[in-house]
Short mmCIF file of C-alpha atoms in Angstrom, two decimals:
data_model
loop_
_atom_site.label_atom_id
_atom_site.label_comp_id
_atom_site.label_asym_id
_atom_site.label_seq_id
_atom_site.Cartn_x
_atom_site.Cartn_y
_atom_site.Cartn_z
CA UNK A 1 69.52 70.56 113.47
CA UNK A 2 68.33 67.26 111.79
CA UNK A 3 65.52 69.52 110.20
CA UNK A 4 67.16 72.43 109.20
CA UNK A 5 69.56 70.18 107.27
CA UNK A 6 66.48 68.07 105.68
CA UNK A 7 64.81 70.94 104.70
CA UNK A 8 67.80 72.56 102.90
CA UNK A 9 68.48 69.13 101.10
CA UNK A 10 64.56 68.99 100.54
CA UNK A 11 64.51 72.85 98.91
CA UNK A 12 68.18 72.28 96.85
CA UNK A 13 66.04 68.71 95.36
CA UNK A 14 63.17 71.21 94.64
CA UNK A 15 65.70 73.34 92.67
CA UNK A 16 67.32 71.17 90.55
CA UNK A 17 63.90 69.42 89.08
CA UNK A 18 62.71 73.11 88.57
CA UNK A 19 66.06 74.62 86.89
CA UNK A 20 66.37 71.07 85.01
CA UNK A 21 62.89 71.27 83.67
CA UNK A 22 63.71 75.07 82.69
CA UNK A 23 66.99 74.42 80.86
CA UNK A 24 65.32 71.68 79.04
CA UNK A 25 62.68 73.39 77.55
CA UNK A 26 63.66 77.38 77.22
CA UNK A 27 66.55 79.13 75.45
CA UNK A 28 68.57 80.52 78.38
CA UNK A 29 69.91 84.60 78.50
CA UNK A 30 73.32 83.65 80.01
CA UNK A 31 75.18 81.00 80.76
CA UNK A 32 74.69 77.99 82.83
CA UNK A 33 76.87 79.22 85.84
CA UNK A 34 74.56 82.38 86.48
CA UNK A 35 71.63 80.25 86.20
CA UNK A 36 72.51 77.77 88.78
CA UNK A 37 73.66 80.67 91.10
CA UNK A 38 70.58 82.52 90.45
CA UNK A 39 68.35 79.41 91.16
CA UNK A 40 70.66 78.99 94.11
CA UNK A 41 69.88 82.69 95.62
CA UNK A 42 65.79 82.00 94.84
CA UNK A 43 65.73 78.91 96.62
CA UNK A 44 68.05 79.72 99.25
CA UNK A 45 65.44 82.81 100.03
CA UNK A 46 62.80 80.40 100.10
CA UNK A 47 64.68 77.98 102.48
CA UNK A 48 64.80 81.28 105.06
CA UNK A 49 61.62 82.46 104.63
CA UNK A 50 60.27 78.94 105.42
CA UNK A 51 62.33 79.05 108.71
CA UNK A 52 59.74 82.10 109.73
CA UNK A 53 56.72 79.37 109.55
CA UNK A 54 54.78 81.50 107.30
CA UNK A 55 51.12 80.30 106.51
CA UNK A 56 50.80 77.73 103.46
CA UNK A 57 49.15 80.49 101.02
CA UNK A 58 52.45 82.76 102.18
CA UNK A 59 54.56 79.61 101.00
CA UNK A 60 53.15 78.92 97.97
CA UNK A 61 52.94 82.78 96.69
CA UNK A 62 56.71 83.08 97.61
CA UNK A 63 57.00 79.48 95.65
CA UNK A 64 55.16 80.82 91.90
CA UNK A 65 56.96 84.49 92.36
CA UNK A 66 60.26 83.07 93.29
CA UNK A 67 60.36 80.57 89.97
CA UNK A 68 58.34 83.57 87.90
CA UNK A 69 61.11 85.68 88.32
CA UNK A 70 63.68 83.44 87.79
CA UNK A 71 62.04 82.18 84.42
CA UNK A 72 61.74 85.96 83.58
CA UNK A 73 65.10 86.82 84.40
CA UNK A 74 67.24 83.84 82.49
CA UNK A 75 65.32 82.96 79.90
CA UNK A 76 63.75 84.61 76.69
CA UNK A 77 60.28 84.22 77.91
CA UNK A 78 56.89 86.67 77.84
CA UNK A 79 56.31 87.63 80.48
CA UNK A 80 52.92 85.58 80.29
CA UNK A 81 54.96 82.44 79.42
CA UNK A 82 57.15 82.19 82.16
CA UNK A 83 53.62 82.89 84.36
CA UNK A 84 52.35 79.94 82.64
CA UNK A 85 55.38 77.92 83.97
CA UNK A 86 55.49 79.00 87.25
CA UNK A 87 51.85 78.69 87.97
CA UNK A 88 52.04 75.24 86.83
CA UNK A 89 54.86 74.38 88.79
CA UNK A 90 53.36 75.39 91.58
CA UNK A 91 50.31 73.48 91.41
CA UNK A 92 52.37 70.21 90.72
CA UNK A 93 54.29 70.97 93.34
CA UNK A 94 50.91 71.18 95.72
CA UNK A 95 49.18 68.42 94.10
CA UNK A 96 52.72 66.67 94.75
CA UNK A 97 52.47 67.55 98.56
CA UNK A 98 48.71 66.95 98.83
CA UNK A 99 48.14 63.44 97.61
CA UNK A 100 50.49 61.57 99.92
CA UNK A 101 50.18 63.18 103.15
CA UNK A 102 46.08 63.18 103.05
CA UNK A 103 46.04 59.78 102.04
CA UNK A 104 48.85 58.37 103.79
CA UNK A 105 48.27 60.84 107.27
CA UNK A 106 46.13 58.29 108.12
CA UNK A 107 48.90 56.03 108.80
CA UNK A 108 51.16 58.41 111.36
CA UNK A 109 50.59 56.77 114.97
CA UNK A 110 49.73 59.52 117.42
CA UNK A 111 51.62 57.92 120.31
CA UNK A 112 54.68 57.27 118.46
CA UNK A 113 58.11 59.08 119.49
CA UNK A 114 59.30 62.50 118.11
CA UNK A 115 61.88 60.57 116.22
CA UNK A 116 58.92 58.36 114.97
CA UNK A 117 57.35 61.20 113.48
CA UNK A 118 60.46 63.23 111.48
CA UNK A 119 61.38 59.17 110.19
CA UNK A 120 57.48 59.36 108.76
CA UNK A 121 57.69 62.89 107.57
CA UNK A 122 61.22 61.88 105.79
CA UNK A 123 59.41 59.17 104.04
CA UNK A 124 56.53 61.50 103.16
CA UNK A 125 58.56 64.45 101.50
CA UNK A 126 60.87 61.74 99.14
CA UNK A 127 57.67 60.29 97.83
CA UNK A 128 55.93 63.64 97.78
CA UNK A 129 59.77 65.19 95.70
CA UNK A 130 59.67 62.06 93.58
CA UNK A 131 56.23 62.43 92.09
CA UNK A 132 56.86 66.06 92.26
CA UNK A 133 59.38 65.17 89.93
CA UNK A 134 57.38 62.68 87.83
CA UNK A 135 54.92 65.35 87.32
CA UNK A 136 57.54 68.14 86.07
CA UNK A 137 58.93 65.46 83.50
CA UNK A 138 55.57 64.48 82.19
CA UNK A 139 54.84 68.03 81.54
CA UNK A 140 58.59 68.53 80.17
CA UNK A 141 57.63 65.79 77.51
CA UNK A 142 54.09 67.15 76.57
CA UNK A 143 55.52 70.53 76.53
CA UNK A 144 58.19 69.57 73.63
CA UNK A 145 55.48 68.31 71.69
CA UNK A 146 53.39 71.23 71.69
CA UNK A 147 57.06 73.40 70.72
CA UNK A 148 57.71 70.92 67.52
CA UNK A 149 60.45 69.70 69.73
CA UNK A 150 62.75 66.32 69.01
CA UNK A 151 60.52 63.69 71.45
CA UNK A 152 62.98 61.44 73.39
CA UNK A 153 62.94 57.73 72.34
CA UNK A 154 63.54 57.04 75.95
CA UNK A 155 61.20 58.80 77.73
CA UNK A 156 59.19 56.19 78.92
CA UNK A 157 62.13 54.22 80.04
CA UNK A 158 62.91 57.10 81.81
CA UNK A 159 59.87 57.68 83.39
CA UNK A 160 59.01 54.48 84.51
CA UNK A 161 62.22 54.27 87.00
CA UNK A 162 60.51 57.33 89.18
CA UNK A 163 57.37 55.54 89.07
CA UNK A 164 58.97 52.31 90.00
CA UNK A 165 60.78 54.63 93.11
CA UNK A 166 57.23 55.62 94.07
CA UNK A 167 55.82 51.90 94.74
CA UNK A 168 58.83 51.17 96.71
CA UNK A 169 58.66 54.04 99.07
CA UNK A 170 55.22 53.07 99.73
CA UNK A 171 56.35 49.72 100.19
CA UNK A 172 59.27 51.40 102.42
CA UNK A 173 56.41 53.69 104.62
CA UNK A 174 53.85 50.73 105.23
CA UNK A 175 56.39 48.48 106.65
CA UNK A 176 58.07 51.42 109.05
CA UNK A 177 54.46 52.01 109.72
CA UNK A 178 53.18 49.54 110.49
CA UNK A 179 56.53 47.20 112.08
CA UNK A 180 57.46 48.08 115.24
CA UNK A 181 61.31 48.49 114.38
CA UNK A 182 63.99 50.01 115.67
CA UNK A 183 64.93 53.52 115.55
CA UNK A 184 67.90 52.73 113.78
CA UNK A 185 65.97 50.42 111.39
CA UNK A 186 63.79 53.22 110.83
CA UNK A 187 66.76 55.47 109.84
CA UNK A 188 68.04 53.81 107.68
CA UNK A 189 64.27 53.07 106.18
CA UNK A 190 64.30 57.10 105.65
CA UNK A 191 67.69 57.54 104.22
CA UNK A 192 67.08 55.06 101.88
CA UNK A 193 63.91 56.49 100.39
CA UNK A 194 66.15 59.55 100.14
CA UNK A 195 68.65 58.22 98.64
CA UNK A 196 66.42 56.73 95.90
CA UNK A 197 65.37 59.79 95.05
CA UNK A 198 68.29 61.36 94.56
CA UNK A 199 69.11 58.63 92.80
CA UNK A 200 66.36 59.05 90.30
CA UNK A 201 67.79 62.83 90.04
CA UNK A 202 71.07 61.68 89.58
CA UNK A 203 69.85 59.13 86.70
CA UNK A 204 68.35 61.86 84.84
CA UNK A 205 70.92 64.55 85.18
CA UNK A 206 73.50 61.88 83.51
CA UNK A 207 70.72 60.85 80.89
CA UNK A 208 70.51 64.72 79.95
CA UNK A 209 74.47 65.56 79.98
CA UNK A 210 75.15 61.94 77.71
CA UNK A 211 72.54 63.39 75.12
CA UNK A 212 73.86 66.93 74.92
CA UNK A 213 76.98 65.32 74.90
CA UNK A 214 76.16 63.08 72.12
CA UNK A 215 74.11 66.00 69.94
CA UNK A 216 77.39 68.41 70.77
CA UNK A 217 79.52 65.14 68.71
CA UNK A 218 77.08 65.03 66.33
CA UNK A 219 76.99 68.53 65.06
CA UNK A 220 80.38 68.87 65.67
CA UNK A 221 81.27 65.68 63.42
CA UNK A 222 78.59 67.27 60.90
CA UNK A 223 80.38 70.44 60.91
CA UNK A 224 83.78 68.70 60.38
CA UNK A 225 82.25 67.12 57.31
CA UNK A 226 81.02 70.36 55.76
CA UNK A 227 84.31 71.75 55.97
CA UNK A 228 86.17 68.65 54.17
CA UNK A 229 83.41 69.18 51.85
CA UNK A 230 83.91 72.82 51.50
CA UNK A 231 87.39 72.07 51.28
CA UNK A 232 86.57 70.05 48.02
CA UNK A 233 84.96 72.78 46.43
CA UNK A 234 87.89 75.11 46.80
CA UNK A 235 90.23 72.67 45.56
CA UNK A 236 87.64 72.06 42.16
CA UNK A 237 88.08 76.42 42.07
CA UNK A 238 91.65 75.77 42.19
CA UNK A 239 91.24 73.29 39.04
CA UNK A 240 89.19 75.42 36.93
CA UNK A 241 91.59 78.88 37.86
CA UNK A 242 93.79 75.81 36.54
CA UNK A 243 91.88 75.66 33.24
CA UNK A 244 91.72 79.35 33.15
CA UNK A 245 95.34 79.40 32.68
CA UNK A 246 95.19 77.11 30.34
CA UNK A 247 92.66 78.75 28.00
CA UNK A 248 94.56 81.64 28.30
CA UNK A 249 97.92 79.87 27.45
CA UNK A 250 96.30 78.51 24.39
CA UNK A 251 94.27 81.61 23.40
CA UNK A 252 96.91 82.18 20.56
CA UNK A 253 95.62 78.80 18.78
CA UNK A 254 92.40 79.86 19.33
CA UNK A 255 92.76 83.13 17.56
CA UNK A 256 94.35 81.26 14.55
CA UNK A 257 91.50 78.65 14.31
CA UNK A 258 89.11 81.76 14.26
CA UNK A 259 91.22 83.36 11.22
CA UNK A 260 91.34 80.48 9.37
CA UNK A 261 87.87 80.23 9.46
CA UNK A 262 87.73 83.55 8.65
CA UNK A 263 89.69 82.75 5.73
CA UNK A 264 87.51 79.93 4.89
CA UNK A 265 84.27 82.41 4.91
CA UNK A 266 82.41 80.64 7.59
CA UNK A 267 80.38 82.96 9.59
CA UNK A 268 78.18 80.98 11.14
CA UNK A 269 81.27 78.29 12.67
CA UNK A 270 83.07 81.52 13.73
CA UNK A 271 80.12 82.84 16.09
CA UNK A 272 79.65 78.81 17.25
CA UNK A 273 83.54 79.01 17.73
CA UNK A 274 83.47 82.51 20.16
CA UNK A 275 80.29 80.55 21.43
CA UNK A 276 81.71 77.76 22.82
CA UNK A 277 84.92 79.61 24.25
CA UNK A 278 82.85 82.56 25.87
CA UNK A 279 80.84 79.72 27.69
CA UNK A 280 83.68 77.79 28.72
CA UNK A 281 84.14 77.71 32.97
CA UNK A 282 87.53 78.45 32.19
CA UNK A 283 86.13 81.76 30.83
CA UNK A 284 84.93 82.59 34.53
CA UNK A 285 86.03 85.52 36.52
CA UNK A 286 89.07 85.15 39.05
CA UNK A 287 91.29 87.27 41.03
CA UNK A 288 94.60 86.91 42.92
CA UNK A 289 95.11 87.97 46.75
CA UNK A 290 97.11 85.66 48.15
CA UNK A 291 100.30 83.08 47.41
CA UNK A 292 98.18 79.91 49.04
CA UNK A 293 95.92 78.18 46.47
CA UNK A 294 92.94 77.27 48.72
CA UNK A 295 93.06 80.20 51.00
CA UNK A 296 92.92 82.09 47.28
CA UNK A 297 90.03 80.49 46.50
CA UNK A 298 88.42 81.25 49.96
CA UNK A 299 89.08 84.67 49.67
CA UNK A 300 88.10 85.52 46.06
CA UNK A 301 84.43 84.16 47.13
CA UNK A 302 84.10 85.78 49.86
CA UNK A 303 85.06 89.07 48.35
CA UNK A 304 82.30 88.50 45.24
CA UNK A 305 80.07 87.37 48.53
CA UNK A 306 80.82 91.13 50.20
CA UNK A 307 80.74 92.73 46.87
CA UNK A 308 76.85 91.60 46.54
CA UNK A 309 76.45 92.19 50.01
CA UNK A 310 77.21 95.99 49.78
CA UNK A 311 80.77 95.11 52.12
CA UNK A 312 83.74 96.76 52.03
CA UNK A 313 86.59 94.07 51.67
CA UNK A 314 90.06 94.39 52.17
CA UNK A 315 92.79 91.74 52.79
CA UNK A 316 96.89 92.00 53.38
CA UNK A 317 98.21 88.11 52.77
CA UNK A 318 102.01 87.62 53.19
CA UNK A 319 103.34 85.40 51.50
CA UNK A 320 104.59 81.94 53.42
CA UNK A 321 102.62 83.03 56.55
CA UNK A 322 99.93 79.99 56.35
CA UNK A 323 102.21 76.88 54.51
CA UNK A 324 101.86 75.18 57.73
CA UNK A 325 98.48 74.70 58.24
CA UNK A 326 96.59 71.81 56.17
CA UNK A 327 94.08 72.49 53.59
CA UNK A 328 91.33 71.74 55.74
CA UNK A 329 92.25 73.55 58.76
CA UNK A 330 92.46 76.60 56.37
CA UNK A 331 88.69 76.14 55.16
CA UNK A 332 87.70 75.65 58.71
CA UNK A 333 89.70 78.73 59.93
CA UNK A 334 88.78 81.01 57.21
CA UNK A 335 85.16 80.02 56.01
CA UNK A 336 84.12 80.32 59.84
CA UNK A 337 85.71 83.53 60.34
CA UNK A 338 84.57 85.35 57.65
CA UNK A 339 81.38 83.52 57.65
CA UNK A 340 81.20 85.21 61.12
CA UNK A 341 82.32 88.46 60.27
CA UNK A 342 79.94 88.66 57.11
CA UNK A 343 76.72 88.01 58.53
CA UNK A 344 77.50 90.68 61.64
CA UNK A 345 78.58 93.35 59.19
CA UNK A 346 75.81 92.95 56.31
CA UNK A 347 73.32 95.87 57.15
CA UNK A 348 75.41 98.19 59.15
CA UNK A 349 76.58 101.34 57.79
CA UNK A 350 79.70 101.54 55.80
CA UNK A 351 79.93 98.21 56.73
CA UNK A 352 83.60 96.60 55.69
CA UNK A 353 85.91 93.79 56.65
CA UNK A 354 89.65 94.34 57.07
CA UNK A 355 91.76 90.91 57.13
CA UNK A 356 95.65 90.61 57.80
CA UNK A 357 97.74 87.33 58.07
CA UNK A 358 101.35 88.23 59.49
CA UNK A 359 104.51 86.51 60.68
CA UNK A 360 105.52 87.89 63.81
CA UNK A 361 109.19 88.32 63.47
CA UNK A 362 111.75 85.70 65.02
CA UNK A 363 109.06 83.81 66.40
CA UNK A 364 107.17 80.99 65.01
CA UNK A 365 103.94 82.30 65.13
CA UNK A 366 101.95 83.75 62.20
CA UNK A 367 99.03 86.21 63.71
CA UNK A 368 95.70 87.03 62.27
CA UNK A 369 93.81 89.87 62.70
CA UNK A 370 90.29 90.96 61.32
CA UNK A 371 88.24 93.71 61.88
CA UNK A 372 84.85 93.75 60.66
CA UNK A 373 81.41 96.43 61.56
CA UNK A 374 79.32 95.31 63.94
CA UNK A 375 76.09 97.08 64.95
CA UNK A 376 75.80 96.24 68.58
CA UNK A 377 78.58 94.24 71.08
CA UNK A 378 77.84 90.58 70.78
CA UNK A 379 79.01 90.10 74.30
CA UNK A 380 75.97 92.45 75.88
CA UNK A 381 74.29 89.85 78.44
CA UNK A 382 75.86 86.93 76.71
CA UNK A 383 79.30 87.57 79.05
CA UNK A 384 82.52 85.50 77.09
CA UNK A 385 80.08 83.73 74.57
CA UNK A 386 79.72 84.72 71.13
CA UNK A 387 75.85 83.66 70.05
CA UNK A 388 74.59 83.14 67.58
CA UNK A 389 72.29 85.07 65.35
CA UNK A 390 70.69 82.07 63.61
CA UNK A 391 66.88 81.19 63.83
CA UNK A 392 68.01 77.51 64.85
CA UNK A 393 70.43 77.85 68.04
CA UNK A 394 70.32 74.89 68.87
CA UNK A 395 71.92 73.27 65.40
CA UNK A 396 74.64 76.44 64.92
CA UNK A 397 77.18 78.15 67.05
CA UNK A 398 79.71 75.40 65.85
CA UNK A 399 81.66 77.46 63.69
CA UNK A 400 83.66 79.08 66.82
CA UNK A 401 83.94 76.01 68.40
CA UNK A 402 85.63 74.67 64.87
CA UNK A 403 87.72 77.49 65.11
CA UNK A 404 88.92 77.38 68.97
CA UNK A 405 89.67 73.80 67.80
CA UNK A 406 92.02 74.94 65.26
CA UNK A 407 93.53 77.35 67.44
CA UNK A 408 94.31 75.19 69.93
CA UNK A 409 96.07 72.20 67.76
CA UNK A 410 98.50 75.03 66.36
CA UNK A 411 99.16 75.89 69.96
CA UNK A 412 98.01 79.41 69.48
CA UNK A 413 95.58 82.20 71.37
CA UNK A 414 92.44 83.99 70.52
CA UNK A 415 91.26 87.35 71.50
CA UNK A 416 88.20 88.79 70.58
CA UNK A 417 87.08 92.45 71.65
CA UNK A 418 84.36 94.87 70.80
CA UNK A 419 84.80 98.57 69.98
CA UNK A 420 81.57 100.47 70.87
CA UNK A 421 82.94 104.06 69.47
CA UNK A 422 83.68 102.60 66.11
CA UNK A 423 81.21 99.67 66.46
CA UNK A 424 83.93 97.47 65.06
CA UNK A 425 84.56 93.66 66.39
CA UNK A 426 88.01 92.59 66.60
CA UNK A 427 89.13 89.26 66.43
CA UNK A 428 93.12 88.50 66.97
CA UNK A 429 94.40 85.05 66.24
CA UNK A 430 97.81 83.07 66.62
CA UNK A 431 99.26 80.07 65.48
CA UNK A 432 102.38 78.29 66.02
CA UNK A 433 104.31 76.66 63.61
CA UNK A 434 105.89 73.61 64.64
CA UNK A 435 109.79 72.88 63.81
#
């Protein structure tokens, strides 16, 4: 019983520096539920074929195929890449296994008790796990270099506290050795080697979480500041439409100036004149689709943005439906969705995008719905995740995050659905207005 449950903590140790060393380096398929359950089922299968005391060679084929076909399956790999990984994994995780138990065998007394012997082997497999694990981060880090990848300024903080682990469960194995101590002394000798290396694991799964955490703030903080800056640039459209008006309120003066220079025979000031005015950014073109300034301003680029894209646009704003959300909400809202919407229906056929703000009658909500083309359903092997299409993945896929943030301070709901017969995505959105 004692080794059955050893050997399952052993193989679910085993796991986690494999699937950590994965998820740090490749772009996963899915999310990260499926891959822990998947590297739960591969590992599991290797716990219960190692119950059948298969040869070594059978163990370490079952080892490379088991974490080949879990690289294969989860992550966007060649198939020559992911044999790469898995070979070397495998040989660190021999080497691992080799170097302490041929040097240290030595050091097992033959006479000793049963109980003598799984306290030894206990000792054994944390220091074989923990350089196991020293290895895999080592080749983590080198790997990153060779993929042009961020290197982490604390790496070698990092790597020195396994290393550290590693002298003292030598320390820990010479003096159980070698002592002539209790059972119980002995025990706790093992379970504390253990423990220190799940410690170690623990150290560096909270050191990975606190820097996704921290790059997750960062881009979302960076993504907050491009929408107050977009924000400003709608609101400097809003002052030149502003000027617009203002030319054209004044366009009667104009005309007389012209005339009177007419008058005066000047040709040459009455071109400079039409010049100047025919330059002027008042002069610029503008349209009207909607009662709300900024959201104006958001939707008259995007439709010269669709008109140069070859997209069909189409929008129904009523009027008062959006009074309630502030200025930068709006941006964030808007720019993401349409942003969104844009890039999946630019190259499809007949490609269009059909937007619709709406107060839902005696109720406080206002709903939004947009329908856009979409050439394929962005939810095929991605499940309730909408990725993204962008070269860098790992510095986009904010803007629906910006969005579900807006959602949820208006206490609202979003739905989003594809349509394979049409090959139209539908996104349906609700906020609340607040008395």
């Amino acid at each position: 019983m004692e080794i059955s449950a050893f050997y399952i903590l052993i193989y679910t140790i085993e796991g986690f520096i494999f699937g950590n060393y994965a998820i740090r380096l490749f772009d996963s398929k899915f999310h990260w539920h499926l891959q822990v359950s998947m590297l739960f089922i591969f590992y599991s299968g290797l716990y219960l074929l190692s119950r059948l005391e298969l040869s070594w060679s059978c163990n370490t084929v079952t080892f490379f195929a088991a974490n080949f076909c879990f690289l294969l399956l989860m992550y966007r790999l060649t198939w020559y890449t992911a044999l790469f990984h898995a070979a070397a994994a495998t040989f660190l995780m021999g080497i691992s296994e080799f170097i302490p138990y041929s040097i240290l065998f030595s050091f097992f007394h033959s006479s000793g008790k049963p109980n003598d012997y799984f306290f030894s082997l206990v000792l054994l497999t944390a220091i074989s796990k923990t350089l196991y694990f020293t290895f895999m981060t080592l080749l983590a880090h080198y790997e990153k270099r060779i993929l042009d990848i961020p290197p982490d300024k604390t790496f070698f903080f990092l790597i020195s506290i396994p290393i550290i682990s590693l002298f003292l469960m030598l320390s820990l194995f010479f003096i159980s050795e070698n002592g002539n101590l209790p059972t119980f002394i002995n025990c706790m000798i093992s379970a504390s080697a253990v423990l220190l290396l799940i410690c170690n694991l623990l150290v560096y799964a909270a050191d990975s979480y606190s820097k996704k955490r921290n790059q997750s703030f960062t881009e979302l903080s960076l993504q907050l500041q491009k929408e107050q800056d977009a924000t400003e640039y709608y609101k400097l459209l809003l002052r030149q439409n502003e000027n617009q008006n203002i030319l054209i309120h004044d366009i009667k003066k104009h005309i007389n100036m012209i005339s009177v220079l007419n008058d005066k025979n000047e040709p040459k000031k009455i071109a400079e004149y039409i010049s100047l005015l025919i330059q002027s950014p008042a002069l610029k073109e503008s349209a009207h689709l909607c009662d709300r300034e900024i959201l104006d301003a958001i939707l008259c680029r995007y439709q010269t943005r669709c008109r140069e894209a070859g997209v069909t646009f189409h929008t129904d704003i009523r009027s008062g439906t959006t009074e309630f959300v502030t200025d930068t909400d709006m941006t964030s809202l808007f720019c993401n969705l349409l942003e969104n919407a844009l890039e999946s229906a630019t190259g499809t056929a007949e490609a269009f995008i059909e937007l619709s703000v709406s107060h839902r009658e005696n109720t406080p909500y206002t709903v939004l719905v947009m329908t856009n083309s979409c050439g394929s359903d962005p939810f095929v092997r991605h499940g309730e995740r909408l990725p993204t299409s962008k070269p860098d993945k790992g510095r986009h896929g904010y803007g629906m995050k910006s969005v579900c943030r807006i959602v949820e301070k208006y206490h609202g709901e979003i739905q989003n659905y594809y349509e394979g017969s049409t090959q139209t995505f539908h996104t349906i959105l609700t906020l609340r207005q607040e008395p």
